[in-house]
Short mmCIF file of C-alpha atoms and ligand atoms in Angstrom, two decimals:
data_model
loop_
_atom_site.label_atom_id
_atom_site.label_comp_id
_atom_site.label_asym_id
_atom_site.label_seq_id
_atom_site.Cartn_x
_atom_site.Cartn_y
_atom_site.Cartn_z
CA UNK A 1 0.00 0.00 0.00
CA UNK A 2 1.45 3.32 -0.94
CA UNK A 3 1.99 5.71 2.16
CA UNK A 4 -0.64 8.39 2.56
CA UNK A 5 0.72 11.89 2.39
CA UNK A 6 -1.29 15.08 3.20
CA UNK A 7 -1.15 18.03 1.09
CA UNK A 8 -2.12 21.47 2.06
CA UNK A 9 -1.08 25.31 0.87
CA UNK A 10 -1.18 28.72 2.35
CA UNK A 11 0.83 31.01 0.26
CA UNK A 12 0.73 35.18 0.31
CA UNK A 13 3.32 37.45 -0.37
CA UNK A 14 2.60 39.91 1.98
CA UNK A 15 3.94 43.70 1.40
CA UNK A 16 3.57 45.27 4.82
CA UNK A 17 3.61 48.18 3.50
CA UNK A 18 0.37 48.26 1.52
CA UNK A 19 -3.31 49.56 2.76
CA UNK A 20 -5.59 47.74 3.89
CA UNK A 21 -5.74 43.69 4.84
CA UNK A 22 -5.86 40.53 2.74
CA UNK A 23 -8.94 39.00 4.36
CA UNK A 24 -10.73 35.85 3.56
CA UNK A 25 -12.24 37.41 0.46
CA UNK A 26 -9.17 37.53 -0.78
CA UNK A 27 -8.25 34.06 -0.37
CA UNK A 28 -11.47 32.93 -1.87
CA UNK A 29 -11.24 35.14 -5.02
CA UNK A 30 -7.80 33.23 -5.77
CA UNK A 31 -8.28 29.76 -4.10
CA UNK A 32 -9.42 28.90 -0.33
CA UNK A 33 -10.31 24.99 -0.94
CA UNK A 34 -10.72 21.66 1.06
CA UNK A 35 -10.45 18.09 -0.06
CA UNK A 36 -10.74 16.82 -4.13
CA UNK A 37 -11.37 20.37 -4.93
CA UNK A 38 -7.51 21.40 -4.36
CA UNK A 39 -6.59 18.09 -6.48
CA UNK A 40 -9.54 19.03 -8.95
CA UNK A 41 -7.90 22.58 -9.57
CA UNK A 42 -4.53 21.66 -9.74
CA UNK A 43 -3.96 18.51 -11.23
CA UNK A 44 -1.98 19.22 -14.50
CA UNK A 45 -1.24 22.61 -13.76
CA UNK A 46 1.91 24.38 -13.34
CA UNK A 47 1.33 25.21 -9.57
CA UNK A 48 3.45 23.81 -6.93
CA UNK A 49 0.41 21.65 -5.85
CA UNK A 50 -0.08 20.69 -9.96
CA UNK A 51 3.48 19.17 -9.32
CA UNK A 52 2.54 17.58 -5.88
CA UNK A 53 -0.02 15.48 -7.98
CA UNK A 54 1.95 14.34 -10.65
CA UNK A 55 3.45 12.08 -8.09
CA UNK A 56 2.09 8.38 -8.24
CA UNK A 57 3.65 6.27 -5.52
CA UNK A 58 2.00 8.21 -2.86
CA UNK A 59 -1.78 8.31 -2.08
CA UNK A 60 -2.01 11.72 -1.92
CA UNK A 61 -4.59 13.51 0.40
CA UNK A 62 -5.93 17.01 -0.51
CA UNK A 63 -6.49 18.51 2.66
CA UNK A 64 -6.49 22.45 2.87
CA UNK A 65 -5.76 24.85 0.21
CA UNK A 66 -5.86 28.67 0.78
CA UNK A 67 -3.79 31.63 -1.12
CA UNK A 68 -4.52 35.23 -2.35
CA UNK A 69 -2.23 37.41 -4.52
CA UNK A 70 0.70 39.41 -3.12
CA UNK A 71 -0.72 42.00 -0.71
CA UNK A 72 -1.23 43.66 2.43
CA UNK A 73 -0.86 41.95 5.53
CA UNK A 74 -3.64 39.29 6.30
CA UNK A 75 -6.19 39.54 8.80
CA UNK A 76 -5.73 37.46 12.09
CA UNK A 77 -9.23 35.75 11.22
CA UNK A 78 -8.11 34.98 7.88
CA UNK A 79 -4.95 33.03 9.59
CA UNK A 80 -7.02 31.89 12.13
CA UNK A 81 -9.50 29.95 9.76
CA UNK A 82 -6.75 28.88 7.63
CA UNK A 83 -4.86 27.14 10.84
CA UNK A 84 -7.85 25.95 11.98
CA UNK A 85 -9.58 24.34 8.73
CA UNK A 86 -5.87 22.59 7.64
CA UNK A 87 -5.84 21.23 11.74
CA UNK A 88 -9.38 19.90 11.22
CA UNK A 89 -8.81 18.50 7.91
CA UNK A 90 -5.35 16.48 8.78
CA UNK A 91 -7.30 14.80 12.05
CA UNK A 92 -10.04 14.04 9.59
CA UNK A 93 -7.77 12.41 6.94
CA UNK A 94 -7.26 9.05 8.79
CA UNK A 95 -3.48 7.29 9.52
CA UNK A 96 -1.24 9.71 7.27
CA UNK A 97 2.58 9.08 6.61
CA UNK A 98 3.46 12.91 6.03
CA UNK A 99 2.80 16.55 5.10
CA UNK A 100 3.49 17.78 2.14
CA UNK A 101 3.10 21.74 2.65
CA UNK A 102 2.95 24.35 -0.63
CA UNK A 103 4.36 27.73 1.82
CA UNK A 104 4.85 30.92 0.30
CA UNK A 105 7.43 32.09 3.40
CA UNK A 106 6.96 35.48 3.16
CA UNK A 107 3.55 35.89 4.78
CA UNK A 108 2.74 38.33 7.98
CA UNK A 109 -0.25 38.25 9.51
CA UNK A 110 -1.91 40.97 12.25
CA UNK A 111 -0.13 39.72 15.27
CA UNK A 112 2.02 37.10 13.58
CA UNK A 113 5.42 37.58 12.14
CA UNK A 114 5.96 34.07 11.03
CA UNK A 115 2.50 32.44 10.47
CA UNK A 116 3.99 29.75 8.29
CA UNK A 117 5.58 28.43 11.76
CA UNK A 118 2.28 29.17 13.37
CA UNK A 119 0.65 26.61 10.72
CA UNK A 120 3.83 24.12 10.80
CA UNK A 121 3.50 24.06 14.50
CA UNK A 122 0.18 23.50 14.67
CA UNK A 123 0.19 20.65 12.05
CA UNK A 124 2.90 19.46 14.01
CA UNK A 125 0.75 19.01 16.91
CA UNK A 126 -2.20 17.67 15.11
CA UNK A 127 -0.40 14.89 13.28
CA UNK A 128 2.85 14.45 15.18
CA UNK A 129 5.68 12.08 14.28
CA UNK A 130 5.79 12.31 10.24
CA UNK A 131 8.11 14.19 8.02
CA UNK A 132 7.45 17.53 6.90
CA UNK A 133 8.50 18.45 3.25
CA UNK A 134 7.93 22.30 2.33
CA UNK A 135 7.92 24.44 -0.72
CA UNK A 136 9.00 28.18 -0.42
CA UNK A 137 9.05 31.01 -3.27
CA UNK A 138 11.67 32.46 -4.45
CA UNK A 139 10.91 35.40 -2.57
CA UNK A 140 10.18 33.43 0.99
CA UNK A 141 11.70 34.91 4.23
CA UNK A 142 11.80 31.71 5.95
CA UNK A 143 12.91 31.94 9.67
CA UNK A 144 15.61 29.18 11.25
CA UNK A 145 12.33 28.17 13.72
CA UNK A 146 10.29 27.33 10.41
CA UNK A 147 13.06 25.29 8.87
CA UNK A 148 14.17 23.52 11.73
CA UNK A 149 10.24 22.62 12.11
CA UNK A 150 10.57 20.48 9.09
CA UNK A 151 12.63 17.93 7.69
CA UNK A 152 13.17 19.55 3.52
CA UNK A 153 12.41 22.52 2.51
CA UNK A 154 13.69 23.70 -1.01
CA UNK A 155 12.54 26.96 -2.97
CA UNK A 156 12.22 27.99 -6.74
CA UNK A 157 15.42 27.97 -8.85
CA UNK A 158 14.18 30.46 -11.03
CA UNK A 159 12.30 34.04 -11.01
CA UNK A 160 10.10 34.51 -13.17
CA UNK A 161 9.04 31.87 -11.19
CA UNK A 162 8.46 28.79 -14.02
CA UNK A 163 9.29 25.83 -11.71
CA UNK A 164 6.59 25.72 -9.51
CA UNK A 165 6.01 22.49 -10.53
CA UNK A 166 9.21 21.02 -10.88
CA UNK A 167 9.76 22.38 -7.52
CA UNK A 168 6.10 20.13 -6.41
CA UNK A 169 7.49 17.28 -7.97
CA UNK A 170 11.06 17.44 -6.54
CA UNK A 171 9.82 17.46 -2.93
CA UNK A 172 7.19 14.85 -3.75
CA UNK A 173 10.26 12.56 -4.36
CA UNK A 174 11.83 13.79 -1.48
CA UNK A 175 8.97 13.18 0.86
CA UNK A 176 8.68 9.60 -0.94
CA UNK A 177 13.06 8.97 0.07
CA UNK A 178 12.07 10.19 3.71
CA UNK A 179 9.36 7.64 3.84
CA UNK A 180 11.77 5.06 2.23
CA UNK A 181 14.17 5.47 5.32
CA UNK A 182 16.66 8.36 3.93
CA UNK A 183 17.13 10.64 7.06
CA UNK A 184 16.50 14.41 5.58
CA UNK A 185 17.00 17.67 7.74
CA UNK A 186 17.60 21.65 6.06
CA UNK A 187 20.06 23.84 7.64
CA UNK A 188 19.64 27.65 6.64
CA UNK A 189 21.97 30.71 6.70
CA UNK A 190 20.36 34.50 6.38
CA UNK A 191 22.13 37.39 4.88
CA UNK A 192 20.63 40.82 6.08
CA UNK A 193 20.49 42.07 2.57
CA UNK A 194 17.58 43.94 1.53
CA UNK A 195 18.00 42.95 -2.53
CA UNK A 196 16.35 44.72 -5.57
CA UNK A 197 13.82 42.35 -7.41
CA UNK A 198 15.23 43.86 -10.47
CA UNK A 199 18.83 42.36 -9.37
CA UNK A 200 16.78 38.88 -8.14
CA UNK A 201 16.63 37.61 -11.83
CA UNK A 202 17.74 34.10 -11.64
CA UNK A 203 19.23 33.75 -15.20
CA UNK A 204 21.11 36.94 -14.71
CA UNK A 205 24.09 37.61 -12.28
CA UNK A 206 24.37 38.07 -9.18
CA UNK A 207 21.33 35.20 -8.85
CA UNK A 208 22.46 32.99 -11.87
CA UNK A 209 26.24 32.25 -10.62
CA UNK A 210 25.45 32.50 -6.83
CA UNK A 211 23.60 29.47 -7.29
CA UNK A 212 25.65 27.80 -10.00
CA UNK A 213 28.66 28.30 -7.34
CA UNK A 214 26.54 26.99 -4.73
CA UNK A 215 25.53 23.59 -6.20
CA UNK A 216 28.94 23.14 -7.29
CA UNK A 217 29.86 23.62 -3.56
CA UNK A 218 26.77 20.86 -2.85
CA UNK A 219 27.33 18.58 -5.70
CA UNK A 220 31.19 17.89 -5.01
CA UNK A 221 30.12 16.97 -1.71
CA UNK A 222 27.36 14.53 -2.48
CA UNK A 223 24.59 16.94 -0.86
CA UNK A 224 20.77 16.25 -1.70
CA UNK A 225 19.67 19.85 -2.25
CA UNK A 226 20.81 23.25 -2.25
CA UNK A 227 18.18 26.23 -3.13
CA UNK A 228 18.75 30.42 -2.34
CA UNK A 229 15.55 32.31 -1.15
CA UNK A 230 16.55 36.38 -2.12
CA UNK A 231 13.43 37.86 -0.45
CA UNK A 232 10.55 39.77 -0.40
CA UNK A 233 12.91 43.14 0.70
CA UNK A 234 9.23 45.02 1.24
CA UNK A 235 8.32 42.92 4.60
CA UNK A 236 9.23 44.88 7.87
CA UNK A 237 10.10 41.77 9.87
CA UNK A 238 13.12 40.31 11.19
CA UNK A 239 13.31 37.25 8.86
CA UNK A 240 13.61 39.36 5.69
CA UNK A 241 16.56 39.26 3.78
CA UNK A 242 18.20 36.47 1.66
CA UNK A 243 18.22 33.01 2.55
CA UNK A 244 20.24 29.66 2.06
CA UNK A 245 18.97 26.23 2.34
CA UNK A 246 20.63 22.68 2.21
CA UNK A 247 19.10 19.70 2.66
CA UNK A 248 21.22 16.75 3.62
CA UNK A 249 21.26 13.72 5.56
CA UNK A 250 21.42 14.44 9.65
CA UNK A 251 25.20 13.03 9.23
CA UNK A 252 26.61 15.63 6.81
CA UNK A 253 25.39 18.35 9.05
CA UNK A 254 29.20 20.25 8.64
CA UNK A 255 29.27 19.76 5.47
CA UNK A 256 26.05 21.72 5.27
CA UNK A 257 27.43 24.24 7.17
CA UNK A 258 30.34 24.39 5.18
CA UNK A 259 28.44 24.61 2.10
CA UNK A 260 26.49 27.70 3.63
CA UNK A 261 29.54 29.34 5.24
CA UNK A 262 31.00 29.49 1.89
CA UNK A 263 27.22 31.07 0.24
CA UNK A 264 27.21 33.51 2.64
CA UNK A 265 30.48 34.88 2.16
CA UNK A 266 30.10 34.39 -2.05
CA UNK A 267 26.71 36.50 -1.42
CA UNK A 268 28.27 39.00 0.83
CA UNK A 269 31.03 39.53 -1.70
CA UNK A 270 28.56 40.56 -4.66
CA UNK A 271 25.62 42.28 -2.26
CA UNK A 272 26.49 45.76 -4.21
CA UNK A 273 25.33 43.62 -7.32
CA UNK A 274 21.65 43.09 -5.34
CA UNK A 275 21.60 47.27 -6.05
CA UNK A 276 19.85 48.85 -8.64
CA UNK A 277 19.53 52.33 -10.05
CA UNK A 278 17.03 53.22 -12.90
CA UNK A 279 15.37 56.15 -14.89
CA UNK A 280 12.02 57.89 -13.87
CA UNK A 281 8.66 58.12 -15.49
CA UNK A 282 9.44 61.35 -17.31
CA UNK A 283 12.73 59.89 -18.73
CA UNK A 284 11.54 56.47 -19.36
CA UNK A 285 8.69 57.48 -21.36
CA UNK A 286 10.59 59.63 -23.82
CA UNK A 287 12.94 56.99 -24.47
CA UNK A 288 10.73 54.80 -25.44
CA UNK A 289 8.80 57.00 -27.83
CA UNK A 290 12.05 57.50 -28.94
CA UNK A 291 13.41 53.71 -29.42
CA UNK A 292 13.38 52.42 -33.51
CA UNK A 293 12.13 49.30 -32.33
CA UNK A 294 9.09 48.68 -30.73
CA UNK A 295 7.11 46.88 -28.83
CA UNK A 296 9.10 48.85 -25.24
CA UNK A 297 7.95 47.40 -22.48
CA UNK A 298 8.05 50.00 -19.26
CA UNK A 299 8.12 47.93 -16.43
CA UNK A 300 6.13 50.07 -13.12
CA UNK A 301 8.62 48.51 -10.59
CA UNK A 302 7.21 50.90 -7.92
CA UNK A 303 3.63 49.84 -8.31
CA UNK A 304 4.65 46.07 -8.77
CA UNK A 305 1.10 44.10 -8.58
CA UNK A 306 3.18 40.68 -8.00
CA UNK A 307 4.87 42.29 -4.93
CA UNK A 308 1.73 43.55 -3.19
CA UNK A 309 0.87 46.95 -4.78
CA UNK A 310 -2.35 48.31 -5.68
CA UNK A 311 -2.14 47.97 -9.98
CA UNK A 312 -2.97 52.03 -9.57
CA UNK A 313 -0.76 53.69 -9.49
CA UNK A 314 -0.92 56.45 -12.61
CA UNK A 315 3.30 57.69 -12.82
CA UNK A 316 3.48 56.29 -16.49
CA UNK A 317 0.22 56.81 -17.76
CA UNK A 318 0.60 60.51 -17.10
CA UNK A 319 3.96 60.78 -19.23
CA UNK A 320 2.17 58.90 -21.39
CA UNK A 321 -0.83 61.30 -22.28
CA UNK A 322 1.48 64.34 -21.07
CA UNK A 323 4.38 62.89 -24.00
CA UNK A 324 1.19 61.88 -26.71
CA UNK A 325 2.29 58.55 -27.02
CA UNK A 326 0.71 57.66 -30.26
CA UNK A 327 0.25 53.63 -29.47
CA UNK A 328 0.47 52.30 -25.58
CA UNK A 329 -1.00 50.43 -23.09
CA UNK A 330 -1.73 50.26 -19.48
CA UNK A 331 -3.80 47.99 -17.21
CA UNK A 332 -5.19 50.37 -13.88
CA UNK A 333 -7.09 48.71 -11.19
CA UNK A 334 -9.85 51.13 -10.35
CA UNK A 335 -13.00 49.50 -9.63
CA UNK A 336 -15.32 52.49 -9.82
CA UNK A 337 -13.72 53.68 -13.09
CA UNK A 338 -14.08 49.64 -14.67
CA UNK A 339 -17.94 49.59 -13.49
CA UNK A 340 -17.96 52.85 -14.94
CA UNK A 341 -17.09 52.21 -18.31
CA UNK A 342 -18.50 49.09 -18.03
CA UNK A 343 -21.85 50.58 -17.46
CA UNK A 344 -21.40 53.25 -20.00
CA UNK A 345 -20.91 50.12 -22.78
CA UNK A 346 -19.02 50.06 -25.73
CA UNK A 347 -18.45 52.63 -28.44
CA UNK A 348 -19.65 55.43 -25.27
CA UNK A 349 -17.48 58.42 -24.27
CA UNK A 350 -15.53 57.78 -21.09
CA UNK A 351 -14.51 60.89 -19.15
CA UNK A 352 -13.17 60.36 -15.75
CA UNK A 353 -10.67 60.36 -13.35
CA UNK A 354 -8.80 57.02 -12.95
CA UNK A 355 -6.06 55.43 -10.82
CA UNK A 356 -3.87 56.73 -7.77
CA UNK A 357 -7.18 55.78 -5.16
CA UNK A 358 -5.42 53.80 -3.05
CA UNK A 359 -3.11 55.54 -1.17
CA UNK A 360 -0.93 58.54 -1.56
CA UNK A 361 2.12 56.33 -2.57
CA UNK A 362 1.55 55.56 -6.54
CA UNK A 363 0.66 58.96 -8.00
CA UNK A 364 -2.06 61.16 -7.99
CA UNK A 365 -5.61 60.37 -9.98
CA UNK A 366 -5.43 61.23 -13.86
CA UNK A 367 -8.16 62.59 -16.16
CA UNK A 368 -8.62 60.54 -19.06
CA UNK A 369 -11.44 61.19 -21.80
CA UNK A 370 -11.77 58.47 -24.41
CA UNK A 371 -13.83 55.93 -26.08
CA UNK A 372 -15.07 52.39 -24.83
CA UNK A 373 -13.94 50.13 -26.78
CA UNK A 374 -14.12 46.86 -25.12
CA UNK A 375 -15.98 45.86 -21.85
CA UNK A 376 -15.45 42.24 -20.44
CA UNK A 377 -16.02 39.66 -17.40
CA UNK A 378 -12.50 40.45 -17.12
CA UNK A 379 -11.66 36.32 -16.88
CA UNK A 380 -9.01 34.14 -18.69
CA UNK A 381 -7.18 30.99 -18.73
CA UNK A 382 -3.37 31.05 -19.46
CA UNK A 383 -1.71 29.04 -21.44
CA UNK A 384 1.92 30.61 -20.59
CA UNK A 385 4.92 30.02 -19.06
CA UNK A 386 3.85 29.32 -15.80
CA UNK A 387 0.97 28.71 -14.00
CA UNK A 388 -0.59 27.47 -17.29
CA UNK A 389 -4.08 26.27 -17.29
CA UNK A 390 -5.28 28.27 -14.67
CA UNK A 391 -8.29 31.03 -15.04
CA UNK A 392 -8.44 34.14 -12.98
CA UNK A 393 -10.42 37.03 -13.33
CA UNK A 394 -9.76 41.13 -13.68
CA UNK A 395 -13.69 41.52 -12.63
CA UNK A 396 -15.26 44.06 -14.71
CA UNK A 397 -12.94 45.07 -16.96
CA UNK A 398 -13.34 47.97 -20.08
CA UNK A 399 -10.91 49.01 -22.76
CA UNK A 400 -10.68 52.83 -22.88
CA UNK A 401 -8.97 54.41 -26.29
CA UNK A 402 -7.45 57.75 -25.23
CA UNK A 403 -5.91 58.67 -28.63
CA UNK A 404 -3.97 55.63 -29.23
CA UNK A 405 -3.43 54.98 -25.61
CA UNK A 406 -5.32 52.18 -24.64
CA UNK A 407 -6.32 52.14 -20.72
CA UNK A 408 -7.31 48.97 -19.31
CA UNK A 409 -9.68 49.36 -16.34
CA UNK A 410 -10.35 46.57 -14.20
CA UNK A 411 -12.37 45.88 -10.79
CA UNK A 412 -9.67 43.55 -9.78
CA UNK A 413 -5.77 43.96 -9.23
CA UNK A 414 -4.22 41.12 -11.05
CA UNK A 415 -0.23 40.35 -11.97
CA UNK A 416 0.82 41.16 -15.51
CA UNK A 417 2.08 37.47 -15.26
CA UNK A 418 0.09 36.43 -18.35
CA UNK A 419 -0.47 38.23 -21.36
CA UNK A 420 -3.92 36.77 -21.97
CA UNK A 421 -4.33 39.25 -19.54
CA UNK A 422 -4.41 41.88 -22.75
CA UNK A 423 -5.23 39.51 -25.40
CA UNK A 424 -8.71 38.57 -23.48
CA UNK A 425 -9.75 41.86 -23.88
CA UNK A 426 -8.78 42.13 -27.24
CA UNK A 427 -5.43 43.54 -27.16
CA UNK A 428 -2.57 42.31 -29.04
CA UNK A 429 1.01 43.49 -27.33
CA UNK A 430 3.10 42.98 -30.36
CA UNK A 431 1.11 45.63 -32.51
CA UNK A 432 1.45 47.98 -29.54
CA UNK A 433 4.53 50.35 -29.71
CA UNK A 434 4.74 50.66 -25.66
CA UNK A 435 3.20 48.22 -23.12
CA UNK A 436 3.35 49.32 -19.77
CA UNK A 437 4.30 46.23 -17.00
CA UNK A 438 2.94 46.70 -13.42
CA UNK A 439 5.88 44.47 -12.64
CA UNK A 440 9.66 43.91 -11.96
CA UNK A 441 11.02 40.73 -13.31
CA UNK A 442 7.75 38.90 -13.46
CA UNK A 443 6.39 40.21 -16.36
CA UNK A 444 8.74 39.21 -18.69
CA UNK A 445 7.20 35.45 -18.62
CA UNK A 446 4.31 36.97 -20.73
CA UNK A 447 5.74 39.96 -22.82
CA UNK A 448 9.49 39.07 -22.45
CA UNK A 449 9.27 37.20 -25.85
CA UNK A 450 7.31 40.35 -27.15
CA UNK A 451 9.69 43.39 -26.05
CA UNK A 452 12.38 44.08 -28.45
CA UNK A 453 13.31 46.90 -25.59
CA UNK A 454 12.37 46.70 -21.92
CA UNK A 455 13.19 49.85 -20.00
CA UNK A 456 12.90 49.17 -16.40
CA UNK A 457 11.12 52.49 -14.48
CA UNK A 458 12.18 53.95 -11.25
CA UNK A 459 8.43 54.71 -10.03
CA UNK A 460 6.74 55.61 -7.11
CA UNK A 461 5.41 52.99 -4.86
CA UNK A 462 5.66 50.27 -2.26
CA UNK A 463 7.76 48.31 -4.54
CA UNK A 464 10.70 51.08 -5.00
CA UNK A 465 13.61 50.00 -7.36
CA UNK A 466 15.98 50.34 -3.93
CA UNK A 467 13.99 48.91 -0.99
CA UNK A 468 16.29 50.27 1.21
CA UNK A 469 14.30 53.77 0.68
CA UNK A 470 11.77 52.50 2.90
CA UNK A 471 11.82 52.80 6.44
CA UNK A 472 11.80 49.94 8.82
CA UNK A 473 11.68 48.79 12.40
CA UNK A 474 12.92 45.60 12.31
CA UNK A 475 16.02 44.89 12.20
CA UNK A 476 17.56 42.10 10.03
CA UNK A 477 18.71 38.58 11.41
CA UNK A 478 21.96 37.62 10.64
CA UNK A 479 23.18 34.01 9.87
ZN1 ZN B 1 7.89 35.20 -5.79
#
């Protein structure tokens, strides 16, 4: 009889410095499910749990599944009912073998630094005595209590993140070794480095060779598994920062910490390469109406939807109107302005003020006046890169022409991961000359192909090119 493994999620990226909460509704608009559901929705996916279930010689038991997009931190009830329904759904599983956990590891909760220990611990407790295998993202913070709590833990190789599930699979087959006898434990080093995502790239340097270096380190030494977190920079905790993690048999412990003695000082040596300077809106813009080749893609690192911000913020659609530009476009996340539109219908006159409602941090409202062209459900189903086969939904969504400018309103904030995201509302990118990217690094798994220029924007935001412009109160753990 194959061993029976548990599988549950909870993954947020949470940006502590963005308004408001991430709150239950939140979870459910992206996925908050128990039981088959979670197998139902991933199974042949590229999500982490998609890889979890493309494992056959476990019997794998969907338990709890809950995660929201990147945003601000989540509301104690939210964790609460998350803890609580993934406790009640282990004890209800029957005799289990282990957990198999899908963890973000950069998730803050009201009241709770580390509320990926709070749910380890708590599983713990409800099914004590089995191995623990964990995913993080590229981006987790993951505290020395958290990875001590479990036996593997490995994170994405790559960012854009496209091996999720490779990453499901791999600790499938780890969990499966454990359970075969093969003793597993993860020792982790920190680096108080707060690192630009636009320097986090893994197939560029400093990411690409720091971890080419470090498997070399792991791979002369007959080491299971060597992975480097570099951090969500924009959480004001103590376990921010970059992380190392090696997995190895309880016997090679010093060769684990050899391993990560040597990362630490490799990332150390290159941490002015985790830097990054770039132009501003005004700048940016008039290069690219300048560039001979076209599509540019203007990546809005400040108002970064994948890291948390509110998709409103209105620096480049300004320049954009201000500098005429002939043939752009730009999603905004303004629900009143999408129902707006919406309502008016296509072919009406819309003439409004959209964007910057949020806070005061991503640019003031700007007055557009144009024509409806499109007005959608706002929902699609990628076939990318990553996450493929999923559907998620913009809500209401219209198409505003403002002289060649094309603004995208939609009810919903969602990542320009995808670029079904513009072609579901009738938008090709390559037959635009600029597309703007509420992103840093992400984007360029759906318009990366598509840009023959990318010019990377220093805007305003909660996702600032330099993270170290925000302020903080915690300080940074070392090692
Ligand atoms: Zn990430």
């Amino acid at each position: 009889m194959s061993p029976r493994v548990a599988v549950l999620s909870m993954w947020h990226e949470t940006n502590t410095y963005a308004s408001g909460r991430t709150g239950l509704a939140q979870f459910e608009a992206f996925e908050l499910l128990e039981g088959a559901a979670i197998a139902e929705r991933n199974r042949g996916t590229g999500s982490v749990l998609g890889g979890f279930f493309d494992e056959t010689e476990l019997e794998l038991v969907p338990c709890f599944a809950a995660g929201a997009w990147p945003g601000p931190i989540v509301a104690q009830e939210a964790l609460d009912h998350v803890v609580a329904r993934s406790v009640a759904t282990v004890g209800a599983a029957g005799p289990l073998d282990g957990l198999l956990l899908n963890l973000h590891g950069a998730m803050v909760a009201e009241g709770d630094d580390d509320p990926e220990l709070t749910l380890v611990e708590a599983l713990r407790a409800a099914a004590p005595g089995i191995p623990v295998v964990a995913v993080l993202d590229l981006h987790a913070n993951p505290s020395h209590a958290l990875v001590e709590r479990c036996d593997a833990v490995i994170a994405y190789d790559t960012y854009p993140h496209v091996d999720m599930r490779d990453r499901g699979r791999e600790a499938a087959q780890l969990m499966r070794q454990i359970l075969a006898g093969r003793r597993l434990e993860t020792r982790l080093a920190k680096v108080p480095i707060l690192s630009s995502l636009l320097r986090q790239g893994s197939a560029q340097e400093p990411m690409a060779g720091l971890l080419a270096r470090m498997r070399g380190r792991a791979n002369r030494r007959g080491i299971a598994r060597v992975s480097i977190a570099a951090g969500f920079p924009f959480s004001d905790v103590e376990r921010a920062g970059i992380s190392a993690l090696v997995v190895c048999e309880p016997a090679r412990r010093h060769v684990a910490t050899e391993i990560l003695e040597e990362t630490v000082r490799d990332i150390r040596a290159h941490r002015e390469e985790f830097h990054a300077t770039r132009p501003g809106p005004r700048a940016a813009v008039a290069q690219a109406l300048a560039s001979p080749v076209r599509p540019v893609v203007l990546a809005d690192v400040g108002d970064n939807v994948g890291g948390g911000c509110p998709g409103d913020g209105t620096a480049l659609l300004r320049e954009l109107l201000a500098q005429r530009a002939p043939s752009a476009v730009v999603v905004i996340a303004d629900a009143a302005a999408a129902v707006a539109a919406g309502e008016l219908g296509e072919g009406a006159r819309f003439a409004g003020e959209v964007g910057g409602r949020t806070d005061g941090m991503h640019g003031a409202p700007v007055a557009i006046d144009g024509r409806v062209v499109r007005v959608t459900d706002g929902s699609y189903t990628t076939a990318g890169t990553w996450m493929e086969g999923q559907t998620f939904s913009m809500g209401r969504t219209a198409v505003v022409d403002c002289g060649g400018t094309l603004v995208v309103l939609t009810e919903q904030r969602v990542p320009p991961f995808h670029r079904e995201q513009l072609t579901s509302v009738g938008i090709d990118p390559a037959e635009r000359d600029v597309i703007v990217a509420k992103g840093a690094v992400a984007w360029r798994a759906a318009f990366g192909d598509v840009a023959r220029l990318a010019i990377e924007v220093d805007t305003p935001g909660i996702c600032p090119v330099d993270p170290d412009v925000l302020p903080r109160r915690a300080a940074l753990v070392s090692s």
